[in-house]
PDB file of C-alpha atoms in Angstrom:
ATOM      1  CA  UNK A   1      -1.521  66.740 -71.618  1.00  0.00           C
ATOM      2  CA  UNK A   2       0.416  65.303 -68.582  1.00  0.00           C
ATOM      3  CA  UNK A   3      -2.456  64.250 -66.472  1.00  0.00           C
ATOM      4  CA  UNK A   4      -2.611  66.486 -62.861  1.00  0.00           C
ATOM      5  CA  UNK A   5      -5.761  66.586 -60.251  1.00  0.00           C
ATOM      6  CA  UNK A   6      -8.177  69.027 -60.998  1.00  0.00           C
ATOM      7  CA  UNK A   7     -10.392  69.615 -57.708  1.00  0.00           C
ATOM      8  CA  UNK A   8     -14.327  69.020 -58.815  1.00  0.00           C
ATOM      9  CA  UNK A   9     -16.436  72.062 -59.866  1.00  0.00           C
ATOM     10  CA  UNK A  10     -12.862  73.916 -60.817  1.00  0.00           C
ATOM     11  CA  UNK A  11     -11.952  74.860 -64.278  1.00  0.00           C
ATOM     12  CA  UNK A  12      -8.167  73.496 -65.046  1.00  0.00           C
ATOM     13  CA  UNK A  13      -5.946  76.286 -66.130  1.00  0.00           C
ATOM     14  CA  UNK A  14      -2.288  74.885 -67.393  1.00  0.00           C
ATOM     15  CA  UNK A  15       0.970  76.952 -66.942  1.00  0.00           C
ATOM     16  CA  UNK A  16       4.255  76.682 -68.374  1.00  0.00           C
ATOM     17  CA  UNK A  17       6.741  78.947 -66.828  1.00  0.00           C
ATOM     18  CA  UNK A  18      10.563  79.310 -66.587  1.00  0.00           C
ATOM     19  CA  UNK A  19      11.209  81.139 -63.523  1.00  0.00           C
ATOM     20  CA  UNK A  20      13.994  83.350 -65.351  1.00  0.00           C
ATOM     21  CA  UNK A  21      10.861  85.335 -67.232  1.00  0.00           C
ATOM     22  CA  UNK A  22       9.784  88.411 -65.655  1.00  0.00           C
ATOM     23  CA  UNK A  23       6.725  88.097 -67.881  1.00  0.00           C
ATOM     24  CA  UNK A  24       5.928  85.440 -67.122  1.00  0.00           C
ATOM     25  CA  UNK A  25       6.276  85.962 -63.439  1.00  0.00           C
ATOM     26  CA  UNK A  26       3.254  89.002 -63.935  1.00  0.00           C
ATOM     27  CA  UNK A  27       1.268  86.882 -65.511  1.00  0.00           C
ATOM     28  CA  UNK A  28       1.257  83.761 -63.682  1.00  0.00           C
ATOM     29  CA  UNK A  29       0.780  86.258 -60.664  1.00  0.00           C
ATOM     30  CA  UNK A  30      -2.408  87.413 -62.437  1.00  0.00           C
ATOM     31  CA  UNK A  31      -3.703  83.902 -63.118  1.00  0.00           C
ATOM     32  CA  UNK A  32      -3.218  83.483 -59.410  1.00  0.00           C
ATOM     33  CA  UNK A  33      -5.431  86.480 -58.744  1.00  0.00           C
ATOM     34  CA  UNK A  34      -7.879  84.973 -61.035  1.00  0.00           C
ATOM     35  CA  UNK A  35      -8.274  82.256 -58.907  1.00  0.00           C
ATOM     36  CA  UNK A  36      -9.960  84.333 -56.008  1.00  0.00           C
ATOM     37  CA  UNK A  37     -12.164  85.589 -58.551  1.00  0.00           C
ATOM     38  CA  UNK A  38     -13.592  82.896 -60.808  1.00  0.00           C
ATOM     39  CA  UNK A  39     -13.577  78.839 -60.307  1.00  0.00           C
ATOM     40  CA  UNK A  40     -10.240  78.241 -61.807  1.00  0.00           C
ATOM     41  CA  UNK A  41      -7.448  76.149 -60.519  1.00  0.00           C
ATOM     42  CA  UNK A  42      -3.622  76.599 -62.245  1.00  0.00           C
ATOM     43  CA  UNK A  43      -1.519  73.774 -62.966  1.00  0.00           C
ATOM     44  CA  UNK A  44       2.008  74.245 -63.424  1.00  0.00           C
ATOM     45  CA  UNK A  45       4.334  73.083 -66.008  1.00  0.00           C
ATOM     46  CA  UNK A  46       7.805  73.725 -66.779  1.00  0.00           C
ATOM     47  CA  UNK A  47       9.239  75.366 -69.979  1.00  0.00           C
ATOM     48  CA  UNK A  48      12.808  76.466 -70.872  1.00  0.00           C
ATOM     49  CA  UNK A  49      14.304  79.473 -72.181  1.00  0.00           C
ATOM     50  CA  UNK A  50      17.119  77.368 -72.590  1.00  0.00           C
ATOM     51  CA  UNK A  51      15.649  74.666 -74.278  1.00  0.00           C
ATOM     52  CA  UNK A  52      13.570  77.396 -76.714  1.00  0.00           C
ATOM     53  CA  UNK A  53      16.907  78.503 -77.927  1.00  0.00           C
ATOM     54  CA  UNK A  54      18.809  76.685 -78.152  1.00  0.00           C
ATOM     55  CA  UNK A  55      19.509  75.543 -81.766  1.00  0.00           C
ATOM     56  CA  UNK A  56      19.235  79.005 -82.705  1.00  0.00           C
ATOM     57  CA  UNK A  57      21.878  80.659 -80.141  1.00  0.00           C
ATOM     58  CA  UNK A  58      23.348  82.663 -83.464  1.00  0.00           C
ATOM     59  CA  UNK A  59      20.677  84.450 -84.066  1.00  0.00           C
ATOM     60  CA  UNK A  60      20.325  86.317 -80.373  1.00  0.00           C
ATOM     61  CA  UNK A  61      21.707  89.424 -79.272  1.00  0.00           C
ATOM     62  CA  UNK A  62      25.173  88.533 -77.712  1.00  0.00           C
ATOM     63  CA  UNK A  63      23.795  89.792 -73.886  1.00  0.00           C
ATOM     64  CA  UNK A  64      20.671  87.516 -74.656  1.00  0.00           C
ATOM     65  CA  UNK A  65      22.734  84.568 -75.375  1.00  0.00           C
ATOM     66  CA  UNK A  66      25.109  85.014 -72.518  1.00  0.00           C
ATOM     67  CA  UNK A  67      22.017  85.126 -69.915  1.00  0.00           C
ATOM     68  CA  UNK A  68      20.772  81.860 -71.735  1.00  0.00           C
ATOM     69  CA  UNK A  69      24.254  80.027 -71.086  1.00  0.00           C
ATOM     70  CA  UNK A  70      25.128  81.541 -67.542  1.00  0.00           C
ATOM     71  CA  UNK A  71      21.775  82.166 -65.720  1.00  0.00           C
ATOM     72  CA  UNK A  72      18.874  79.813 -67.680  1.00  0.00           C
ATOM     73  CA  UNK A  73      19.978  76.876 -66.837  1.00  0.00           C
ATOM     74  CA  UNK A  74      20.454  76.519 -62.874  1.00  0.00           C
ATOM     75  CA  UNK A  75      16.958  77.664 -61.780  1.00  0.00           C
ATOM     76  CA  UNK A  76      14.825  75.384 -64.150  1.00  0.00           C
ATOM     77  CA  UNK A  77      17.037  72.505 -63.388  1.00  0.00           C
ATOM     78  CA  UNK A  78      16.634  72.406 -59.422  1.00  0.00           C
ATOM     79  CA  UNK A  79      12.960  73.515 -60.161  1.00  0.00           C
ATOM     80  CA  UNK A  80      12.719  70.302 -62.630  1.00  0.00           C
ATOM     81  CA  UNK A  81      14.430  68.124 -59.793  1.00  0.00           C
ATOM     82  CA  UNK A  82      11.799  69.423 -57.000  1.00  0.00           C
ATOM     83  CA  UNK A  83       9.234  68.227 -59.328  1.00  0.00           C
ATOM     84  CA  UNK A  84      10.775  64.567 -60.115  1.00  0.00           C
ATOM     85  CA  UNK A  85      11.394  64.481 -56.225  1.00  0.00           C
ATOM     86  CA  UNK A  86       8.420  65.962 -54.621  1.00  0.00           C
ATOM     87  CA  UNK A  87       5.363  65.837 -56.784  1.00  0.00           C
ATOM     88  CA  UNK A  88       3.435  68.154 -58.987  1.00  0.00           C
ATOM     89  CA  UNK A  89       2.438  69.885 -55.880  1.00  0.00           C
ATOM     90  CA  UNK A  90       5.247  71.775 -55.219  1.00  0.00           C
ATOM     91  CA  UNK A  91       5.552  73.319 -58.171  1.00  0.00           C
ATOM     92  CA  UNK A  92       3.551  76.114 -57.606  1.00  0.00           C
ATOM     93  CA  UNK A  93       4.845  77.300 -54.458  1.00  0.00           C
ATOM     94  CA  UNK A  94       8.684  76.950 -55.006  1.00  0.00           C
ATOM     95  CA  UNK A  95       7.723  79.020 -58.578  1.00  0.00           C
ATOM     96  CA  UNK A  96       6.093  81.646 -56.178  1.00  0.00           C
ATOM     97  CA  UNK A  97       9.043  81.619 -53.702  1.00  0.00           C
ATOM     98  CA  UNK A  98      11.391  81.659 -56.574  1.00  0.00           C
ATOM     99  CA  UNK A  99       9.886  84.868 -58.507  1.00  0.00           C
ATOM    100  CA  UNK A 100       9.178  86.502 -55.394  1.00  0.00           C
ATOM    101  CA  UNK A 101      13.508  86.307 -54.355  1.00  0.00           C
ATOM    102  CA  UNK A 102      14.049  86.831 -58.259  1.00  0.00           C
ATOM    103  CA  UNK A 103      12.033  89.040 -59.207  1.00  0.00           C
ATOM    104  CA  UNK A 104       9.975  91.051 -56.668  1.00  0.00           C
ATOM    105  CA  UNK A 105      13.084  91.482 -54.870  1.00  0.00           C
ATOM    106  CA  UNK A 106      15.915  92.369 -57.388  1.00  0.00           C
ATOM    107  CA  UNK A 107      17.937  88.853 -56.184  1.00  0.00           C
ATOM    108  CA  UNK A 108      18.422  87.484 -59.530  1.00  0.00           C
ATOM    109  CA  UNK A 109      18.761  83.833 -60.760  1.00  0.00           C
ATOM    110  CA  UNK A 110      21.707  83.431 -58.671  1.00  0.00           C
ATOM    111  CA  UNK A 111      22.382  79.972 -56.772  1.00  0.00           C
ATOM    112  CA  UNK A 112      21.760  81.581 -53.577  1.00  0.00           C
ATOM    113  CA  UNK A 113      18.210  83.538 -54.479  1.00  0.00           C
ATOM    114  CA  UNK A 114      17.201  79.557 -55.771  1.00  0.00           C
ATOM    115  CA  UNK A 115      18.829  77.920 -52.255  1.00  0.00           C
ATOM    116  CA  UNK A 116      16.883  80.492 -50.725  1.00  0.00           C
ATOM    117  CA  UNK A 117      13.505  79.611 -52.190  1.00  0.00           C
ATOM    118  CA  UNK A 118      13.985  75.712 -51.530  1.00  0.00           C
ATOM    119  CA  UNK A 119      14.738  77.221 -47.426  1.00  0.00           C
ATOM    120  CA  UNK A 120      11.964  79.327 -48.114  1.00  0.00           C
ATOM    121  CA  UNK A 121       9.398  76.025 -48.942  1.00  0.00           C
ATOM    122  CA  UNK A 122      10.801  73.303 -46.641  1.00  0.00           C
ATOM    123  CA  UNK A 123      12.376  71.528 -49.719  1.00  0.00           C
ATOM    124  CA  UNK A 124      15.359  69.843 -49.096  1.00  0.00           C
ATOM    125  CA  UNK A 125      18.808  72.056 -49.572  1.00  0.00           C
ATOM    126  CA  UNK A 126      20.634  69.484 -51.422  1.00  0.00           C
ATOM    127  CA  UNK A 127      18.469  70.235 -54.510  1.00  0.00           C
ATOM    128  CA  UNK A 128      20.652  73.026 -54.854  1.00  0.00           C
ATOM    129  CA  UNK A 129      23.035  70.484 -56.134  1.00  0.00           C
ATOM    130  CA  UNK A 130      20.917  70.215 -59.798  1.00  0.00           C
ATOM    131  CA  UNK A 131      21.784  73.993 -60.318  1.00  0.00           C
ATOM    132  CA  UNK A 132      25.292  72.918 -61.966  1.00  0.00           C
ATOM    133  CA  UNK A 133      24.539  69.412 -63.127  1.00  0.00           C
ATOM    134  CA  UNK A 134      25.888  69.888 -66.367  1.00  0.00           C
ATOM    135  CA  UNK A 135      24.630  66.034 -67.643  1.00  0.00           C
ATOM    136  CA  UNK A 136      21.108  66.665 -65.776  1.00  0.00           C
ATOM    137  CA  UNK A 137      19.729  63.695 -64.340  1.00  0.00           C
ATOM    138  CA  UNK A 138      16.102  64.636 -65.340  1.00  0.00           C
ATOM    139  CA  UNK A 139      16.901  66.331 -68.911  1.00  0.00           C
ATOM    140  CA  UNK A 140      14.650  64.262 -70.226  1.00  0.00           C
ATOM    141  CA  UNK A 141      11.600  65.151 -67.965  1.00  0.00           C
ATOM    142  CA  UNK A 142      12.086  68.819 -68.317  1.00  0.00           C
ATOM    143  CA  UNK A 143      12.537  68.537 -72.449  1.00  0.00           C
ATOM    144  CA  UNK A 144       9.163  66.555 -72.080  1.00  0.00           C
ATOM    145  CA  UNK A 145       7.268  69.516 -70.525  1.00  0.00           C
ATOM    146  CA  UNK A 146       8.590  71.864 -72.282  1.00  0.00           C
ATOM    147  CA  UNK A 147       7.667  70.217 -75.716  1.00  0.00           C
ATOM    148  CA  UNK A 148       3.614  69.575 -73.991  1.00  0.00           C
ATOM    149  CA  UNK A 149       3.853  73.504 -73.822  1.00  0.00           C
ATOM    150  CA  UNK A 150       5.610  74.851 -76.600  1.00  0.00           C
ATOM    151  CA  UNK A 151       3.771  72.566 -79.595  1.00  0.00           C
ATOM    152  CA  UNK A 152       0.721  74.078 -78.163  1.00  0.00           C
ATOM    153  CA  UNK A 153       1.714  77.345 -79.776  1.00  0.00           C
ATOM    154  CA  UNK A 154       4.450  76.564 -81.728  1.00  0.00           C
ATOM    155  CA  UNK A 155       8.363  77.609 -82.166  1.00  0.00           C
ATOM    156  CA  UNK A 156       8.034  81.674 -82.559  1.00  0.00           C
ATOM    157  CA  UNK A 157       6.931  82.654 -79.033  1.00  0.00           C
ATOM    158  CA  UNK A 158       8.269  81.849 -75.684  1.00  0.00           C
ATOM    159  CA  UNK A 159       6.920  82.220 -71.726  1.00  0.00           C
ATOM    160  CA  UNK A 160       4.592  82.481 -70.387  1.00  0.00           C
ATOM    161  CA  UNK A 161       2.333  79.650 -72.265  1.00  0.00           C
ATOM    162  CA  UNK A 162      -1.234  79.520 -70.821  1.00  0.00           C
ATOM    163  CA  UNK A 163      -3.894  76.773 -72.056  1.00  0.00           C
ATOM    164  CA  UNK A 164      -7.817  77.449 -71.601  1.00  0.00           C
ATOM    165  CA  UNK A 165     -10.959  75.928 -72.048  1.00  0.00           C
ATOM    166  CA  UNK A 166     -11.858  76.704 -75.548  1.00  0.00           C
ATOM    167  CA  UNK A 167     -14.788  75.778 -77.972  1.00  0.00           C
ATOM    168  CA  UNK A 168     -16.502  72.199 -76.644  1.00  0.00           C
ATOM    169  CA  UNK A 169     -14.235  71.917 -73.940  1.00  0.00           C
ATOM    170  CA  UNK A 170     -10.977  71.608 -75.905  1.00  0.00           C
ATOM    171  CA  UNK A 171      -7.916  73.465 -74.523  1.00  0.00           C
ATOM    172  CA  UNK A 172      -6.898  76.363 -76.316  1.00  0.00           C
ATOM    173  CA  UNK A 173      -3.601  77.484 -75.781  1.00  0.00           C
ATOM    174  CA  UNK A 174      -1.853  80.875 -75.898  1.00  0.00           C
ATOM    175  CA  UNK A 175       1.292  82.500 -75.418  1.00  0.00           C
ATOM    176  CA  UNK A 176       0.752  85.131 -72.692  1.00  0.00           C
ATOM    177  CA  UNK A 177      -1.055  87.565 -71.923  1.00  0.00           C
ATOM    178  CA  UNK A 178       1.726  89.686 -71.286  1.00  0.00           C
ATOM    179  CA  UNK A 179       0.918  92.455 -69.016  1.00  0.00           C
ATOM    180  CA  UNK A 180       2.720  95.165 -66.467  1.00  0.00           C
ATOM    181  CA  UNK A 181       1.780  95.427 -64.190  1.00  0.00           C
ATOM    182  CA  UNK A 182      -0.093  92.100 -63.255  1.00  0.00           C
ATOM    183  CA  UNK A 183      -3.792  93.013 -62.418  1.00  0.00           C
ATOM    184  CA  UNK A 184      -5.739  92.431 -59.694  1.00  0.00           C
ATOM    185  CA  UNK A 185      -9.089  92.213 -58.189  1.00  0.00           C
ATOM    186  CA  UNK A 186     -11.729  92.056 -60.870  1.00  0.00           C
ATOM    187  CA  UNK A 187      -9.361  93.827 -63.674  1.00  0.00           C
ATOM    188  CA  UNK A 188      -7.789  90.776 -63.297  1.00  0.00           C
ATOM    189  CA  UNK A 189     -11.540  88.804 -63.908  1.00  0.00           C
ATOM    190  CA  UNK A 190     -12.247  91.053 -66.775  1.00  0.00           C
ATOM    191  CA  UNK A 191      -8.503  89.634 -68.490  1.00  0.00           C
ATOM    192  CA  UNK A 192      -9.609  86.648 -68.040  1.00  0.00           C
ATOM    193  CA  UNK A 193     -13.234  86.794 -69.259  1.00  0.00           C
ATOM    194  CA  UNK A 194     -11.412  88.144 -72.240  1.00  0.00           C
ATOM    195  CA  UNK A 195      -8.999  85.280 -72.391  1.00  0.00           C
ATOM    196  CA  UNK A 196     -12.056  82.757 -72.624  1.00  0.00           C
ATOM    197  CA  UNK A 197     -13.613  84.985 -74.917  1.00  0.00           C
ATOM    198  CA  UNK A 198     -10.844  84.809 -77.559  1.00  0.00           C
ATOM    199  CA  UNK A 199     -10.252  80.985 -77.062  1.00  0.00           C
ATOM    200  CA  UNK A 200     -13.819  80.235 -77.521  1.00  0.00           C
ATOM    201  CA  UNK A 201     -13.668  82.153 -81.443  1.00  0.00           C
ATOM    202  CA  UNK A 202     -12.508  79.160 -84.047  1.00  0.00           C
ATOM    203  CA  UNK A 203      -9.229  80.320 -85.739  1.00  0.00           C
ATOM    204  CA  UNK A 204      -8.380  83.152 -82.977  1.00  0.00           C
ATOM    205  CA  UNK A 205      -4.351  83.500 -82.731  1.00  0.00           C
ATOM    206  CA  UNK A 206      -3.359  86.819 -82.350  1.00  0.00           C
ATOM    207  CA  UNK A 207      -3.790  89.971 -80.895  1.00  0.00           C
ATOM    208  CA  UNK A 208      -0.078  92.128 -80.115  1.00  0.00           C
ATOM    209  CA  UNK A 209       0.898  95.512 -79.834  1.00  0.00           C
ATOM    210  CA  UNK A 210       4.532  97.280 -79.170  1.00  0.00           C
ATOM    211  CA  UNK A 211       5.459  96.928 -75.384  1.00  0.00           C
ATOM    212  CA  UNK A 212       6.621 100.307 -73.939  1.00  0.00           C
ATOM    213  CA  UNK A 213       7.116  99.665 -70.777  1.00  0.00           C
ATOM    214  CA  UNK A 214       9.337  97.011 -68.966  1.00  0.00           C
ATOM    215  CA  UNK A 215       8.294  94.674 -66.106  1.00  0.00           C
ATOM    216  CA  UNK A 216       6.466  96.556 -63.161  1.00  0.00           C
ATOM    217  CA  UNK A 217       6.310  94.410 -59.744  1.00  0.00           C
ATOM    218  CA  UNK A 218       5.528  97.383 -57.786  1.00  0.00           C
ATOM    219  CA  UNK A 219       2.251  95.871 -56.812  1.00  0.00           C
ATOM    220  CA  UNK A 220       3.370  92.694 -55.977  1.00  0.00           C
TER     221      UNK A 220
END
């Protein structure tokens, strides 16, 4: 685990997130409400849908694998260059202002949506620059973090990837949850009681059912 300040009396929460995921945009909006609720404090991390799939591009439905190739790429690069630039701490807010243009309202991963976040947190507008740097200067820092994440839970599952405290104070990490819409007030304690309460049961992986419904950011 990449090491990142904790404040005292907090319990660490780690995130990985590509801000492409609409799932992952409810849930790390859930974990957020969490942390008005119980003494948690999220750190973020970086993952890649890109990255994920990459070495197994035949395999996707042809729409998938055109979003992966035309839209994956530019957001978690300039995110991934905000980081190397600015510090861990700005990670969490350009995510925020990112989902909140993409997602919440209907923008898309489009270069301006992601030159409108960096406006949107004071971050310097030439970051934009890293959306279409084909031979990314920090490849190797955003592969990094994405690896910390995914071999946490392995190959098969993708974002969001939360890790927990778990039994003896070992992280246990999951993929999800993955919930619409993302709860709030103490629902959103009770999902997270529930959370611990899985993580702290030895050999606990899975628990899934069919999703029938699609992303709902109504409340957010």
């Amino acid at each position: 685990m990449s090491e990142t300040a904790t404040t005292p009396g907090k319990t660490p929460v780690d995130f990985w997130f590509d801000p492409l995921c609409p799932w992952a945009w409810m849930t790390s909006r859930w974990v957020l409400e969490v942390e008005k609720v119980r003494d948690i404090e999220v750190r973020w991390h970086i993952m890649s849908l890109a990255v994920l799939n990459e070495n197994r591009l035949d395999e996707l439905p042809d729409e998938y694998r055109e979003m992966l190739a035309t839209k994956a790429w530019k957001p978690v690069r300039v995110v991934t260059a905000a980081w190397q630039k600015h510090g861990d701490d700005v990670l969490g807010p350009l995510y925020t202002a990112l989902g909140t243009r993409i997602h919440n309202n209907g923008e898309g991963p489009t270069v301006e949506a992601v030159a409108g976040a960096l406006a949107d947190v004071g971050l310097p507008a030439e970051l934009i620059e890293y959306a279409d740097q084909e031979d990314f200067e920090f490849d190797a820092e955003l592969r990094a973090s994405h690896k910390e994440g995914i071999e946490k839970v392995g190959q098969d599952v993708g974002t969001p990837v939360i890790a927990v405290p778990g039994p003896d104070g070992e992280q246990i990490a999951f993929f999800g949850p993955v919930v619409t819409p993302a709860p709030q007030g103490e629902e959103a304690a009770r999902l997270w009681d529930g959370t611990l309460a899985v993580a702290s049961v030895p050999g606990f992986y899975e628990i899934k059912r069919t999703r029938t419904k699609g992303p709902d950011f109504s409340n957010l």
